[in-house]
Amino acid sequence: MQTIPWHLWLMVGIYMLAGLLHFLYPKAYKRIMPSFIPQPLFFVYLSGAMEVVLGIGLLFDLTQEISIYLIIAMLVAFLPVHFNMLNNQRASFGLPRWVLLIRIPLQLALMYWAYSYL
């Protein structure tokens, strides 16, 4: 097993916490789902479980690389949620537009951060 740097532990913590929040506040996550997503609550729980599992997967040599690729794919899949929040007043939770806009490059930065471990 490799020595895990603090910044990878941080990434693990972020994904595990984000995933757990899907289970604690599913209605909030359901609210931001685009209308074209069928069974949005199912996908809220699925995405939460994936974040937890992939976060844990970052810790092990055997699963780290596939977890990184799947995290990047997951972040790409989450982009429609960010655009939905920009274009849907109810989904925006009343957040300022600049906050909603900055989330998109932040998503790209998270992809790059994951990619940097390959």
PDB file of C-alpha atoms in Angstrom:
ATOM      1  CA  MET A   1       0.000   0.000   0.000  1.00  0.00           C
ATOM      2  CA  GLN A   2       1.253   3.445  -0.888  1.00  0.00           C
ATOM      3  CA  THR A   3       1.761   6.397   1.423  1.00  0.00           C
ATOM      4  CA  ILE A   4      -1.223   8.648   0.857  1.00  0.00           C
ATOM      5  CA  PRO A   5      -0.484  12.395   0.689  1.00  0.00           C
ATOM      6  CA  TRP A   6      -2.683  14.821   2.612  1.00  0.00           C
ATOM      7  CA  HIS A   7      -4.178  16.275  -0.585  1.00  0.00           C
ATOM      8  CA  LEU A   8      -5.404  12.844  -1.665  1.00  0.00           C
ATOM      9  CA  TRP A   9      -6.916  12.360   1.811  1.00  0.00           C
ATOM     10  CA  LEU A  10      -8.624  15.717   1.267  1.00  0.00           C
ATOM     11  CA  MET A  11     -10.071  14.505  -2.030  1.00  0.00           C
ATOM     12  CA  VAL A  12     -11.239  11.284  -0.386  1.00  0.00           C
ATOM     13  CA  GLY A  13     -12.928  13.294   2.363  1.00  0.00           C
ATOM     14  CA  ILE A  14     -14.608  15.657  -0.075  1.00  0.00           C
ATOM     15  CA  TYR A  15     -16.146  12.845  -2.126  1.00  0.00           C
ATOM     16  CA  MET A  16     -17.174  10.817   0.901  1.00  0.00           C
ATOM     17  CA  LEU A  17     -18.796  13.827   2.578  1.00  0.00           C
ATOM     18  CA  ALA A  18     -20.492  14.918  -0.643  1.00  0.00           C
ATOM     19  CA  GLY A  19     -21.814  11.398  -1.142  1.00  0.00           C
ATOM     20  CA  LEU A  20     -23.134  11.131   2.413  1.00  0.00           C
ATOM     21  CA  LEU A  21     -24.926  14.463   2.027  1.00  0.00           C
ATOM     22  CA  HIS A  22     -26.984  12.899  -0.785  1.00  0.00           C
ATOM     23  CA  PHE A  23     -28.431  10.511   1.798  1.00  0.00           C
ATOM     24  CA  LEU A  24     -28.915  13.150   4.488  1.00  0.00           C
ATOM     25  CA  TYR A  25     -30.560  15.747   2.220  1.00  0.00           C
ATOM     26  CA  PRO A  26     -32.007  13.866  -0.754  1.00  0.00           C
ATOM     27  CA  LYS A  27     -34.791  16.411  -1.373  1.00  0.00           C
ATOM     28  CA  ALA A  28     -32.240  19.187  -1.917  1.00  0.00           C
ATOM     29  CA  TYR A  29     -30.334  17.089  -4.437  1.00  0.00           C
ATOM     30  CA  LYS A  30     -33.538  15.999  -6.147  1.00  0.00           C
ATOM     31  CA  ARG A  31     -34.488  19.657  -6.544  1.00  0.00           C
ATOM     32  CA  ILE A  32     -31.381  20.407  -8.636  1.00  0.00           C
ATOM     33  CA  MET A  33     -31.811  17.443 -10.987  1.00  0.00           C
ATOM     34  CA  PRO A  34     -32.677  18.417 -14.565  1.00  0.00           C
ATOM     35  CA  SER A  35     -36.221  17.513 -15.587  1.00  0.00           C
ATOM     36  CA  PHE A  36     -34.990  15.107 -18.277  1.00  0.00           C
ATOM     37  CA  ILE A  37     -33.559  12.758 -15.626  1.00  0.00           C
ATOM     38  CA  PRO A  38     -36.005   9.886 -15.031  1.00  0.00           C
ATOM     39  CA  GLN A  39     -36.501   8.803 -11.416  1.00  0.00           C
ATOM     40  CA  PRO A  40     -34.392  11.647 -10.018  1.00  0.00           C
ATOM     41  CA  LEU A  41     -34.408  10.350  -6.440  1.00  0.00           C
ATOM     42  CA  PHE A  42     -32.887   7.072  -7.612  1.00  0.00           C
ATOM     43  CA  PHE A  43     -30.081   9.035  -9.291  1.00  0.00           C
ATOM     44  CA  VAL A  44     -29.580  11.175  -6.182  1.00  0.00           C
ATOM     45  CA  TYR A  45     -28.931   8.029  -4.148  1.00  0.00           C
ATOM     46  CA  LEU A  46     -26.900   6.385  -6.920  1.00  0.00           C
ATOM     47  CA  SER A  47     -24.646   9.413  -7.336  1.00  0.00           C
ATOM     48  CA  GLY A  48     -24.215   9.685  -3.576  1.00  0.00           C
ATOM     49  CA  ALA A  49     -23.238   6.024  -3.322  1.00  0.00           C
ATOM     50  CA  MET A  50     -20.848   6.422  -6.243  1.00  0.00           C
ATOM     51  CA  GLU A  51     -19.134   9.390  -4.596  1.00  0.00           C
ATOM     52  CA  VAL A  52     -18.611   7.423  -1.385  1.00  0.00           C
ATOM     53  CA  VAL A  53     -17.395   4.276  -3.173  1.00  0.00           C
ATOM     54  CA  LEU A  54     -15.087   6.166  -5.531  1.00  0.00           C
ATOM     55  CA  GLY A  55     -13.713   8.226  -2.651  1.00  0.00           C
ATOM     56  CA  ILE A  56     -12.802   5.024  -0.836  1.00  0.00           C
ATOM     57  CA  GLY A  57     -11.441   3.593  -4.094  1.00  0.00           C
ATOM     58  CA  LEU A  58      -8.860   6.381  -4.212  1.00  0.00           C
ATOM     59  CA  LEU A  59      -7.164   4.887  -1.150  1.00  0.00           C
ATOM     60  CA  PHE A  60      -6.096   1.571  -2.680  1.00  0.00           C
ATOM     61  CA  ASP A  61      -3.500   0.890  -5.366  1.00  0.00           C
ATOM     62  CA  LEU A  62      -5.751  -1.694  -6.998  1.00  0.00           C
ATOM     63  CA  THR A  63      -8.722   0.678  -7.411  1.00  0.00           C
ATOM     64  CA  GLN A  64      -7.156   4.133  -7.518  1.00  0.00           C
ATOM     65  CA  GLU A  65      -6.782   4.496 -11.288  1.00  0.00           C
ATOM     66  CA  ILE A  66     -10.287   3.277 -12.156  1.00  0.00           C
ATOM     67  CA  SER A  67     -11.699   5.449  -9.361  1.00  0.00           C
ATOM     68  CA  ILE A  68      -9.972   8.488 -10.864  1.00  0.00           C
ATOM     69  CA  TYR A  69     -11.393   7.804 -14.325  1.00  0.00           C
ATOM     70  CA  LEU A  70     -14.854   7.215 -12.890  1.00  0.00           C
ATOM     71  CA  ILE A  71     -14.683  10.389 -10.786  1.00  0.00           C
ATOM     72  CA  ILE A  72     -13.849  12.371 -13.921  1.00  0.00           C
ATOM     73  CA  ALA A  73     -16.734  10.720 -15.788  1.00  0.00           C
ATOM     74  CA  MET A  74     -19.054  11.401 -12.855  1.00  0.00           C
ATOM     75  CA  LEU A  75     -18.050  15.061 -12.772  1.00  0.00           C
ATOM     76  CA  VAL A  76     -18.765  15.326 -16.501  1.00  0.00           C
ATOM     77  CA  ALA A  77     -22.160  13.690 -15.903  1.00  0.00           C
ATOM     78  CA  PHE A  78     -22.872  16.260 -13.154  1.00  0.00           C
ATOM     79  CA  LEU A  79     -22.375  19.243 -15.501  1.00  0.00           C
ATOM     80  CA  PRO A  80     -26.058  19.300 -16.584  1.00  0.00           C
ATOM     81  CA  VAL A  81     -26.992  19.769 -12.925  1.00  0.00           C
ATOM     82  CA  HIS A  82     -24.869  22.926 -12.775  1.00  0.00           C
ATOM     83  CA  PHE A  83     -26.415  24.285 -15.961  1.00  0.00           C
ATOM     84  CA  ASN A  84     -29.875  23.420 -14.627  1.00  0.00           C
ATOM     85  CA  MET A  85     -29.145  25.427 -11.505  1.00  0.00           C
ATOM     86  CA  LEU A  86     -28.126  28.367 -13.710  1.00  0.00           C
ATOM     87  CA  ASN A  87     -31.311  28.220 -15.765  1.00  0.00           C
ATOM     88  CA  ASN A  88     -33.911  27.101 -13.224  1.00  0.00           C
ATOM     89  CA  GLN A  89     -34.832  29.530 -10.453  1.00  0.00           C
ATOM     90  CA  ARG A  90     -36.184  26.773  -8.194  1.00  0.00           C
ATOM     91  CA  ALA A  91     -33.039  24.671  -8.615  1.00  0.00           C
ATOM     92  CA  SER A  92     -30.762  27.649  -7.932  1.00  0.00           C
ATOM     93  CA  PHE A  93     -31.804  27.878  -4.257  1.00  0.00           C
ATOM     94  CA  GLY A  94     -31.639  31.655  -4.707  1.00  0.00           C
ATOM     95  CA  LEU A  95     -27.844  31.592  -4.932  1.00  0.00           C
ATOM     96  CA  PRO A  96     -26.240  34.556  -6.686  1.00  0.00           C
ATOM     97  CA  ARG A  97     -25.590  33.975 -10.374  1.00  0.00           C
ATOM     98  CA  TRP A  98     -21.831  34.431  -9.914  1.00  0.00           C
ATOM     99  CA  VAL A  99     -21.787  31.544  -7.431  1.00  0.00           C
ATOM    100  CA  LEU A 100     -23.635  29.336  -9.892  1.00  0.00           C
ATOM    101  CA  LEU A 101     -21.283  30.371 -12.699  1.00  0.00           C
ATOM    102  CA  ILE A 102     -18.120  29.711 -10.696  1.00  0.00           C
ATOM    103  CA  ARG A 103     -19.276  26.161  -9.999  1.00  0.00           C
ATOM    104  CA  ILE A 104     -18.699  25.219 -13.644  1.00  0.00           C
ATOM    105  CA  PRO A 105     -14.945  26.000 -13.756  1.00  0.00           C
ATOM    106  CA  LEU A 106     -14.711  24.523 -10.262  1.00  0.00           C
ATOM    107  CA  GLN A 107     -16.072  21.284 -11.718  1.00  0.00           C
ATOM    108  CA  LEU A 108     -13.344  21.416 -14.375  1.00  0.00           C
ATOM    109  CA  ALA A 109     -10.725  22.050 -11.674  1.00  0.00           C
ATOM    110  CA  LEU A 110     -11.977  18.994  -9.773  1.00  0.00           C
ATOM    111  CA  MET A 111     -11.577  16.933 -12.957  1.00  0.00           C
ATOM    112  CA  TYR A 112      -8.018  18.190 -13.375  1.00  0.00           C
ATOM    113  CA  TRP A 113      -7.244  17.495  -9.724  1.00  0.00           C
ATOM    114  CA  ALA A 114      -8.398  13.895 -10.123  1.00  0.00           C
ATOM    115  CA  TYR A 115      -6.505  13.548 -13.409  1.00  0.00           C
ATOM    116  CA  SER A 116      -3.307  14.761 -11.738  1.00  0.00           C
ATOM    117  CA  TYR A 117      -3.108  11.482  -9.778  1.00  0.00           C
ATOM    118  CA  LEU A 118      -2.804   9.335 -12.901  1.00  0.00           C
TER     119      LEU A 118
END
